[in-house]
CSV table of C-alpha atoms and ligand atoms in Angstrom, one decimal:
chain,number,residue,atom,x,y,z
L,1,MET,CA,36.8,44.2,85.9
L,2,ILE,CA,34.9,45.1,82.8
L,3,PRO,CA,31.5,43.4,83.3
L,4,ILE,CA,29.4,41.4,80.8
L,5,VAL,CA,26.2,43.1,81.8
L,6,LYS,CA,25.4,46.4,83.6
L,7,PRO,CA,22.2,48.4,84.0
L,8,TYR,CA,22.0,51.7,82.3
L,9,ILE,CA,20.2,54.4,84.2
L,10,PRO,CA,19.8,57.9,82.6
L,11,PRO,CA,21.5,60.9,84.2
L,12,LYS,CA,20.0,62.0,87.5
L,13,GLU,CA,19.1,65.5,86.3
L,14,ASP,CA,17.0,63.9,83.5
L,15,LEU,CA,15.4,61.0,85.4
L,16,MET,CA,14.9,62.4,88.9
L,17,PRO,CA,12.5,65.3,88.0
L,18,VAL,CA,10.2,63.1,85.9
L,19,LEU,CA,10.3,60.3,88.5
L,20,GLU,CA,9.6,62.7,91.3
L,21,GLU,CA,6.7,64.2,89.4
L,22,VAL,CA,5.0,60.9,88.7
L,23,LEU,CA,5.6,59.6,92.2
L,24,TYR,CA,3.9,62.5,93.9
L,25,SER,CA,1.3,63.1,91.1
L,26,GLY,CA,-1.4,61.1,92.9
L,27,TYR,CA,-1.5,58.5,90.2
L,28,ILE,CA,1.2,55.7,90.0
L,29,ALA,CA,-0.9,52.8,88.6
L,30,GLN,CA,-1.3,51.9,84.9
L,31,GLY,CA,-2.4,55.2,83.3
L,32,GLU,CA,-1.3,58.0,81.0
L,33,LYS,CA,2.5,57.2,81.2
L,34,VAL,CA,1.9,53.6,80.2
L,35,GLU,CA,-0.1,54.8,77.2
L,36,GLN,CA,2.6,57.3,76.2
L,37,PHE,CA,5.3,54.6,76.6
L,38,GLU,CA,3.2,52.3,74.4
L,39,SER,CA,2.7,54.8,71.7
L,40,GLU,CA,6.4,55.5,71.5
L,41,LEU,CA,7.0,51.8,71.3
L,42,ILE,CA,4.5,51.6,68.5
L,43,ASN,CA,6.5,54.1,66.5
L,44,PHE,CA,9.8,52.3,67.3
L,45,PHE,CA,8.5,48.9,66.2
L,46,GLU,CA,6.4,50.3,63.3
L,47,THR,CA,3.6,48.1,64.5
L,48,LYS,CA,0.0,48.7,65.7
L,49,ASN,CA,-0.6,46.1,68.3
L,50,LEU,CA,1.5,45.9,71.4
L,51,LEU,CA,1.1,46.1,75.1
L,52,THR,CA,3.5,46.6,78.0
L,53,VAL,CA,3.5,44.3,81.0
L,54,ASN,CA,5.6,44.0,84.2
L,55,SER,CA,8.1,41.5,82.8
L,56,GLY,CA,9.3,39.7,79.8
L,57,THR,CA,8.2,36.5,81.6
L,58,ALA,CA,4.7,37.8,81.9
L,59,ALA,CA,4.7,38.7,78.1
L,60,LEU,CA,5.8,35.1,77.3
L,61,HIS,CA,3.1,33.6,79.5
L,62,LEU,CA,0.5,35.9,77.9
L,63,ALA,CA,1.5,34.9,74.4
L,64,LEU,CA,1.3,31.2,75.3
L,65,THR,CA,-2.1,31.8,77.0
L,66,LEU,CA,-3.4,33.7,73.9
L,67,LEU,CA,-2.5,30.6,71.9
L,68,GLY,CA,-4.5,28.5,74.2
L,69,ILE,CA,-1.6,26.3,75.1
L,70,GLY,CA,-2.1,23.8,77.9
L,71,PRO,CA,-1.6,20.2,79.2
L,72,GLY,CA,-1.1,17.7,76.4
L,73,ASP,CA,0.4,20.2,74.0
L,74,GLU,CA,4.0,20.5,72.9
L,75,VAL,CA,6.0,23.6,72.4
L,76,ILE,CA,9.3,23.6,70.6
L,77,SER,CA,12.0,25.6,72.2
L,78,THR,CA,15.7,25.9,72.8
L,79,PRO,CA,17.8,25.0,75.8
L,80,VAL,CA,20.3,27.8,74.9
L,81,THR,CA,18.5,30.7,76.7
L,82,ALA,CA,17.6,32.2,80.0
L,83,GLU,CA,15.2,30.0,82.0
L,84,PRO,CA,12.0,32.1,81.6
L,85,THR,CA,11.7,31.0,78.0
L,86,ASN,CA,11.1,27.5,79.2
L,87,THR,CA,9.6,28.0,82.7
L,88,THR,CA,6.7,29.9,81.1
L,89,ILE,CA,6.0,26.9,78.8
L,90,GLY,CA,6.1,24.7,81.9
L,91,LEU,CA,3.6,27.0,83.6
L,92,THR,CA,1.0,26.3,80.9
L,93,GLY,CA,1.2,22.6,81.5
L,94,ALA,CA,2.6,22.0,78.0
L,95,LYS,CA,5.6,19.9,77.3
L,96,VAL,CA,8.9,21.6,76.4
L,97,VAL,CA,10.4,19.9,73.4
L,98,PHE,CA,14.0,21.0,72.8
L,99,ALA,CA,15.2,21.6,69.2
L,100,ASP,CA,18.9,21.5,68.6
L,101,VAL,CA,20.9,24.7,67.9
L,102,GLU,CA,23.4,25.7,65.3
L,103,SER,CA,26.8,24.9,66.8
L,104,SER,CA,28.3,28.1,65.5
L,105,THR,CA,25.7,30.6,66.9
L,106,GLY,CA,23.7,28.8,69.6
L,107,LEU,CA,20.6,29.8,67.7
L,108,ILE,CA,17.7,27.4,67.4
L,109,SER,CA,18.2,25.2,64.2
L,110,ALA,CA,15.4,25.4,61.6
L,111,SER,CA,16.0,21.9,60.4
L,112,SER,CA,15.8,20.6,64.0
L,113,ILE,CA,12.5,22.4,64.5
L,114,LEU,CA,11.1,20.7,61.5
L,115,GLN,CA,12.2,17.3,62.9
L,116,ARG,CA,10.5,18.0,66.2
L,117,ILE,CA,7.1,19.0,64.9
L,118,THR,CA,4.3,16.6,65.7
L,119,SER,CA,0.5,16.8,65.7
L,120,ARG,CA,0.7,18.1,69.3
L,121,THR,CA,3.0,21.0,68.5
L,122,LYS,CA,1.2,24.2,69.3
L,123,ALA,CA,4.0,26.8,69.0
L,124,ILE,CA,7.7,27.4,68.1
L,125,VAL,CA,9.5,29.6,70.6
L,126,VAL,CA,12.5,31.2,68.9
L,127,VAL,CA,15.1,32.9,71.1
L,128,HIS,CA,17.4,35.5,69.4
L,129,TYR,CA,20.2,34.4,71.7
L,130,ALA,CA,22.7,37.0,72.9
L,131,GLY,CA,21.1,39.4,70.4
L,132,MET,CA,22.0,37.3,67.3
L,133,VAL,CA,19.0,36.8,65.0
L,134,ALA,CA,17.8,33.3,64.3
L,135,ASP,CA,17.3,31.9,60.7
L,136,MET,CA,13.9,33.6,60.4
L,137,SER,CA,13.4,33.0,56.6
L,138,GLU,CA,13.6,29.2,57.2
L,139,ILE,CA,11.7,29.3,60.4
L,140,TYR,CA,8.8,31.3,58.9
L,141,ARG,CA,8.7,28.9,56.0
L,142,ILE,CA,8.4,25.9,58.3
L,143,SER,CA,5.8,27.8,60.5
L,144,ARG,CA,3.7,28.5,57.4
L,145,SER,CA,3.9,25.1,55.9
L,146,LYS,CA,3.1,23.3,59.2
L,147,GLY,CA,0.6,25.9,60.4
L,148,VAL,CA,2.4,26.3,63.7
L,149,PRO,CA,2.7,29.9,65.1
L,150,VAL,CA,6.1,31.5,66.0
L,151,VAL,CA,6.6,33.2,69.4
L,152,GLU,CA,9.8,35.3,69.2
L,153,ASP,CA,11.7,35.7,72.5
L,154,CYS,CA,13.5,39.0,71.8
L,155,ALA,CA,14.6,39.6,75.3
L,156,HIS,CA,18.3,39.8,74.2
L,157,ALA,CA,17.6,41.6,70.9
L,158,LEU,CA,16.2,45.1,71.3
L,159,GLY,CA,16.9,47.0,68.1
L,160,ALA,CA,17.8,43.9,66.1
L,161,SER,CA,16.1,43.4,62.8
L,162,TYR,CA,15.2,40.8,60.2
L,163,SER,CA,14.4,41.9,56.6
L,164,GLU,CA,14.5,45.6,57.4
L,165,LYS,CA,12.1,45.4,60.3
L,166,LYS,CA,12.6,45.3,64.0
L,167,LEU,CA,12.1,41.8,65.4
L,168,GLY,CA,8.5,41.0,66.0
L,169,TYR,CA,7.1,42.7,62.9
L,170,TYR,CA,6.5,39.5,61.0
L,171,SER,CA,5.6,37.1,63.8
L,172,ASP,CA,2.4,36.0,65.5
L,173,PHE,CA,3.8,37.0,68.9
L,174,ALA,CA,7.1,38.6,70.1
L,175,ILE,CA,8.2,39.6,73.5
L,176,TYR,CA,10.9,41.9,74.8
L,177,SER,CA,12.2,42.4,78.4
L,178,PHE,CA,13.0,45.7,80.2
L,179,GLN,CA,14.6,43.8,83.1
L,180,ALA,CA,17.6,45.3,84.9
L,181,ILE,CA,20.3,44.0,82.7
L,182,LYS,CA,18.7,44.1,79.3
L,183,HIS,CA,19.4,46.8,76.6
L,184,LEU,CA,16.8,49.1,78.0
L,185,THR,CA,15.6,48.8,81.6
L,186,THR,CA,12.4,50.1,83.3
L,187,ILE,CA,13.8,48.3,86.4
L,188,ASP,CA,11.4,45.5,85.5
L,189,GLY,CA,9.1,45.4,82.6
L,190,GLY,CA,8.2,43.7,79.4
L,191,LEU,CA,6.5,44.1,76.0
L,192,LEU,CA,4.2,41.8,74.0
L,193,ILE,CA,3.8,42.5,70.3
L,194,VAL,CA,0.9,40.7,68.7
L,195,ASN,CA,-0.1,40.7,65.1
L,196,ASN,CA,-3.8,41.4,65.3
L,197,SER,CA,-6.0,43.8,67.2
L,198,GLN,CA,-8.4,41.1,68.7
L,199,ASP,CA,-5.4,39.4,70.4
L,200,CYS,CA,-4.2,42.7,71.5
L,201,SER,CA,-7.5,43.7,73.3
L,202,ARG,CA,-7.8,40.2,74.8
L,203,ALA,CA,-4.2,40.5,76.0
L,204,LYS,CA,-4.9,43.9,77.5
L,205,LYS,CA,-7.7,42.4,79.6
L,206,LEU,CA,-5.7,39.3,80.5
L,207,ARG,CA,-2.9,41.6,81.9
L,208,TRP,CA,-5.4,43.0,84.4
L,209,PHE,CA,-7.4,40.1,85.9
L,210,GLY,CA,-9.7,40.0,82.8
L,211,LEU,CA,-11.1,43.5,83.4
L,212,ASP,CA,-11.5,46.0,80.6
L,213,LYS,CA,-9.6,49.2,81.7
L,214,THR,CA,-11.5,51.2,79.1
L,215,ILE,CA,-14.8,50.9,80.8
L,216,SER,CA,-15.9,51.5,84.4
L,217,ARG,CA,-15.5,48.8,87.0
L,218,ALA,CA,-19.3,48.6,87.5
L,219,GLN,CA,-19.9,47.9,83.8
L,220,ASN,CA,-17.1,45.3,83.7
L,221,ASN,CA,-17.8,41.7,83.2
L,222,ILE,CA,-14.9,39.2,83.4
L,223,SER,CA,-15.4,36.6,80.6
L,224,GLU,CA,-11.9,35.1,80.9
L,225,VAL,CA,-9.8,35.2,84.1
L,226,GLY,CA,-6.5,37.0,83.7
L,227,PHE,CA,-3.4,37.9,85.6
L,228,LYS,CA,-1.8,40.9,87.3
L,229,TYR,CA,0.7,41.6,84.6
L,230,HIS,CA,0.3,45.3,83.8
L,231,MET,CA,3.0,47.9,83.8
L,232,ASN,CA,2.6,50.9,86.1
L,233,ASP,CA,3.2,54.6,85.4
L,234,VAL,CA,6.4,54.7,87.5
L,235,ASN,CA,8.1,52.0,85.4
L,236,ALA,CA,6.7,53.6,82.2
L,237,THR,CA,8.1,57.0,83.2
L,238,ILE,CA,11.6,55.4,83.5
L,239,GLY,CA,11.0,53.7,80.1
L,240,LEU,CA,10.1,57.0,78.5
L,241,CYS,CA,13.2,58.6,79.9
L,242,GLN,CA,15.3,55.6,78.7
L,243,LEU,CA,14.0,56.1,75.1
L,244,LYS,CA,15.4,59.6,75.1
L,245,PHE,CA,18.8,58.1,75.9
L,246,TYR,CA,18.6,55.4,73.2
L,247,GLN,CA,21.7,56.8,71.4
L,248,ASN,CA,23.7,56.9,74.7
L,249,ASN,CA,22.7,53.5,75.6
L,250,VAL,CA,21.2,50.9,73.2
L,251,GLN,CA,23.0,52.3,70.2
L,252,LYS,CA,26.3,51.7,71.9
L,253,TYR,CA,25.8,48.0,71.9
L,254,PHE,CA,25.6,48.1,68.1
L,255,ASP,CA,28.6,50.4,67.8
L,256,HIS,CA,30.8,48.3,70.0
L,257,GLY,CA,29.5,45.0,68.5
L,258,ARG,CA,30.5,46.2,65.0
L,259,LEU,CA,33.9,47.4,66.2
L,260,LEU,CA,34.5,43.9,67.7
L,261,ASP,CA,33.3,42.2,64.4
L,262,GLN,CA,35.7,44.3,62.4
L,263,GLY,CA,38.6,44.4,64.9
L,264,ILE,CA,38.9,40.8,66.0
L,265,ALA,CA,41.7,39.1,64.0
L,266,ASN,CA,43.1,36.1,65.7
L,267,PRO,CA,43.2,32.5,64.2
L,268,LYS,CA,42.5,31.1,67.7
L,269,VAL,CA,39.2,33.1,68.0
L,270,THR,CA,36.1,32.6,65.8
L,271,ILE,CA,33.2,35.0,65.7
L,272,PRO,CA,29.7,33.8,64.7
L,273,GLU,CA,28.4,34.5,61.2
L,274,TYR,CA,25.1,36.3,61.3
L,275,HIS,CA,22.2,35.1,59.1
L,276,ARG,CA,21.4,36.9,55.9
L,277,SER,CA,19.0,39.9,56.1
L,278,THR,CA,19.6,40.2,59.9
L,279,VAL,CA,21.1,42.8,62.1
L,280,PRO,CA,22.1,41.5,65.5
L,281,ALA,CA,21.7,43.5,68.7
L,282,TYR,CA,24.9,42.4,70.5
L,283,TRP,CA,23.4,42.2,73.9
L,284,LEU,CA,26.4,39.9,74.7
L,285,TYR,CA,29.3,39.5,72.4
L,286,THR,CA,29.8,35.9,71.4
L,287,ILE,CA,33.2,34.3,70.8
L,288,LEU,CA,34.1,30.7,70.0
L,289,VAL,CA,37.4,29.2,71.1
L,290,ASP,CA,38.9,25.8,71.6
L,291,ASP,CA,39.7,26.2,75.3
L,292,VAL,CA,36.8,28.1,76.9
L,293,GLU,CA,38.2,27.9,80.5
L,294,GLY,CA,41.7,29.0,79.3
L,295,PHE,CA,40.3,31.9,77.3
L,296,ASN,CA,38.0,33.1,80.1
L,297,ALA,CA,40.9,33.0,82.6
L,298,TYR,CA,43.1,34.9,80.2
L,299,MET,CA,40.5,37.6,79.7
L,300,MET,CA,39.8,37.9,83.4
L,301,SER,CA,43.6,38.2,84.1
L,302,HIS,CA,43.4,41.3,81.9
L,303,GLY,CA,40.4,42.7,83.7
L,304,ILE,CA,37.7,41.6,81.2
L,305,MET,CA,34.9,39.4,82.4
L,306,ALA,CA,34.2,36.5,80.1
L,307,SER,CA,31.7,33.7,80.8
L,308,GLN,CA,29.0,31.6,79.3
L,309,LEU,CA,26.4,33.3,81.6
L,310,HIS,CA,23.6,30.8,80.9
L,311,LYS,CA,23.2,27.2,82.0
L,312,ARG,CA,21.8,25.0,79.2
L,313,ASN,CA,18.2,24.6,80.2
L,314,ASP,CA,18.0,20.9,79.4
L,315,LEU,CA,20.2,20.2,82.5
L,316,HIS,CA,17.4,21.4,84.8
L,317,GLU,CA,15.6,18.4,86.3
L,318,VAL,CA,12.2,19.7,85.1
L,319,PHE,CA,13.3,20.0,81.5
L,320,LYS,CA,15.3,16.7,81.3
L,321,SER,CA,14.8,14.9,78.0
L,322,SER,CA,16.3,12.1,76.2
L,323,LEU,CA,16.6,13.9,72.9
L,324,GLU,CA,20.1,14.2,71.4
L,325,LEU,CA,21.3,17.8,71.1
L,326,PRO,CA,24.7,17.6,69.4
L,327,GLY,CA,24.7,21.2,68.3
L,328,VAL,CA,24.1,22.3,71.9
L,329,ASP,CA,26.9,20.0,73.1
L,330,GLU,CA,29.3,21.5,70.5
L,331,PHE,CA,28.3,25.1,71.2
L,332,TYR,CA,28.8,24.7,74.9
L,333,ARG,CA,32.3,23.3,74.3
L,334,HIS,CA,33.3,26.4,72.4
L,335,PHE,CA,31.4,29.6,73.3
L,336,THR,CA,31.9,32.4,75.7
L,337,HIS,CA,30.7,35.9,76.1
L,338,ILE,CA,32.1,39.3,76.9
L,339,GLY,CA,30.2,42.5,77.4
L,340,CYS,CA,29.4,44.9,74.6
L,341,GLY,CA,27.3,47.7,76.2
L,342,PRO,CA,27.8,51.5,76.8
L,343,TRP,CA,30.2,50.8,79.7
L,344,LEU,CA,32.9,49.7,77.2
L,345,GLU,CA,33.1,53.1,75.7
L,346,GLU,CA,36.7,53.9,76.9
L,347,ASP,CA,37.9,50.3,76.7
L,348,ILE,CA,36.7,48.9,73.4
L,349,ASP,CA,40.1,49.2,71.7
L,350,TYR,CA,41.8,47.6,74.7
L,351,VAL,CA,39.4,44.7,74.6
L,352,ILE,CA,40.1,44.1,70.9
L,353,GLU,CA,43.8,44.3,71.5
L,354,ILE,CA,43.7,41.8,74.4
L,355,ILE,CA,41.6,39.3,72.3
L,356,ASN,CA,44.0,39.7,69.4
L,357,LYS,CA,47.0,39.0,71.7
L,358,TYR,CA,45.4,35.7,73.0
G,1,LIG,C1,15.4,38.2,80.6
G,1,LIG,C2,14.8,37.2,79.8
G,1,LIG,C3,13.4,36.8,79.8
G,1,LIG,C4,12.5,37.3,80.8
G,1,LIG,O1,12.4,38.6,81.0
G,1,LIG,P1,12.1,39.2,82.4
G,1,LIG,O2,11.7,40.6,82.1
G,1,LIG,O3,13.3,39.1,83.3
G,1,LIG,O4,10.9,38.5,83.0
G,1,LIG,C5,12.9,35.9,78.8
G,1,LIG,N1,13.8,35.4,77.9
G,1,LIG,C6,15.1,35.6,77.9
G,1,LIG,C7,15.9,35.0,76.9
G,1,LIG,C8,15.6,36.5,78.8
G,1,LIG,O5,17.0,36.8,78.8
């Protein structure tokens, strides 16, 4: 069965020597390797202020903490996502207020965000679902006019861009995940991009109990209690090695995604339209059909895994709300996903052929 997601691990002969070296180096905590990984990420994202952490979830929680979000506040978010987008909001004590999504992409709807903003709204969390990029021009316009910051959840969207820049460049906060099945895995790990250096140094303390790593323990003074969210040198070593294999790995999602975009021609199958000035990252390939169960069964009978993968988050007891979400209802009636990553290399033509024969 061709899977929807699969971890990519660099070849043994490249990964094992560097891994062995760090493991027996006498230093495996957060150190030089983390710094190196961060400086490579600074080049990749063309941004100055970022920090690695031990998960995308930790990065989200830090972003919300930096914004001072807590009980009594509201955060606008989407139910079409993986749960950590919303459990981290829950952790702060703030209320998750679901905006509706565009029924053709599953991406958070800018007009619905505008409707949900109240005096208690402290942030808008935007998920670039399945690697498609949300309507950022509109969302930034709303954010500016209402004075509500944007937190981008780019866990599905490594390499995607808006207006010529990698996602995160224009936002107050953006997070990425290096979890097992994301585009680039450090086994577990995450990244927080922030747009100013004060937030960055505060976040660097908050990821390590509130201690400042740049001065000695004895001289340290915790002025704000933090978490244990730092990345260690072992995970960073894997990340550095993964970056060397970017073409072999992350780039393949884009190559296969574009081949699917161009190759799918079947009146019974619709593919989403991407927003202007955006380049999607194709973490999952999204397809819209009338009969989702029938299509999934057809694909699986041909050895291709197809599924919705995520449960709509508003169906979880803790996130239940009475807000109407017709776009979410409609999207869930019609969407499914297939895989798009490097493991499709040999099979991409076959996958297109099977879709076109449906
Ligand atoms: C994976 C994921 C996260 C969290 O990342 P972890 O590294 O697993 O903590 C957050 N948001 C979305 C949409 C994700 O898919």
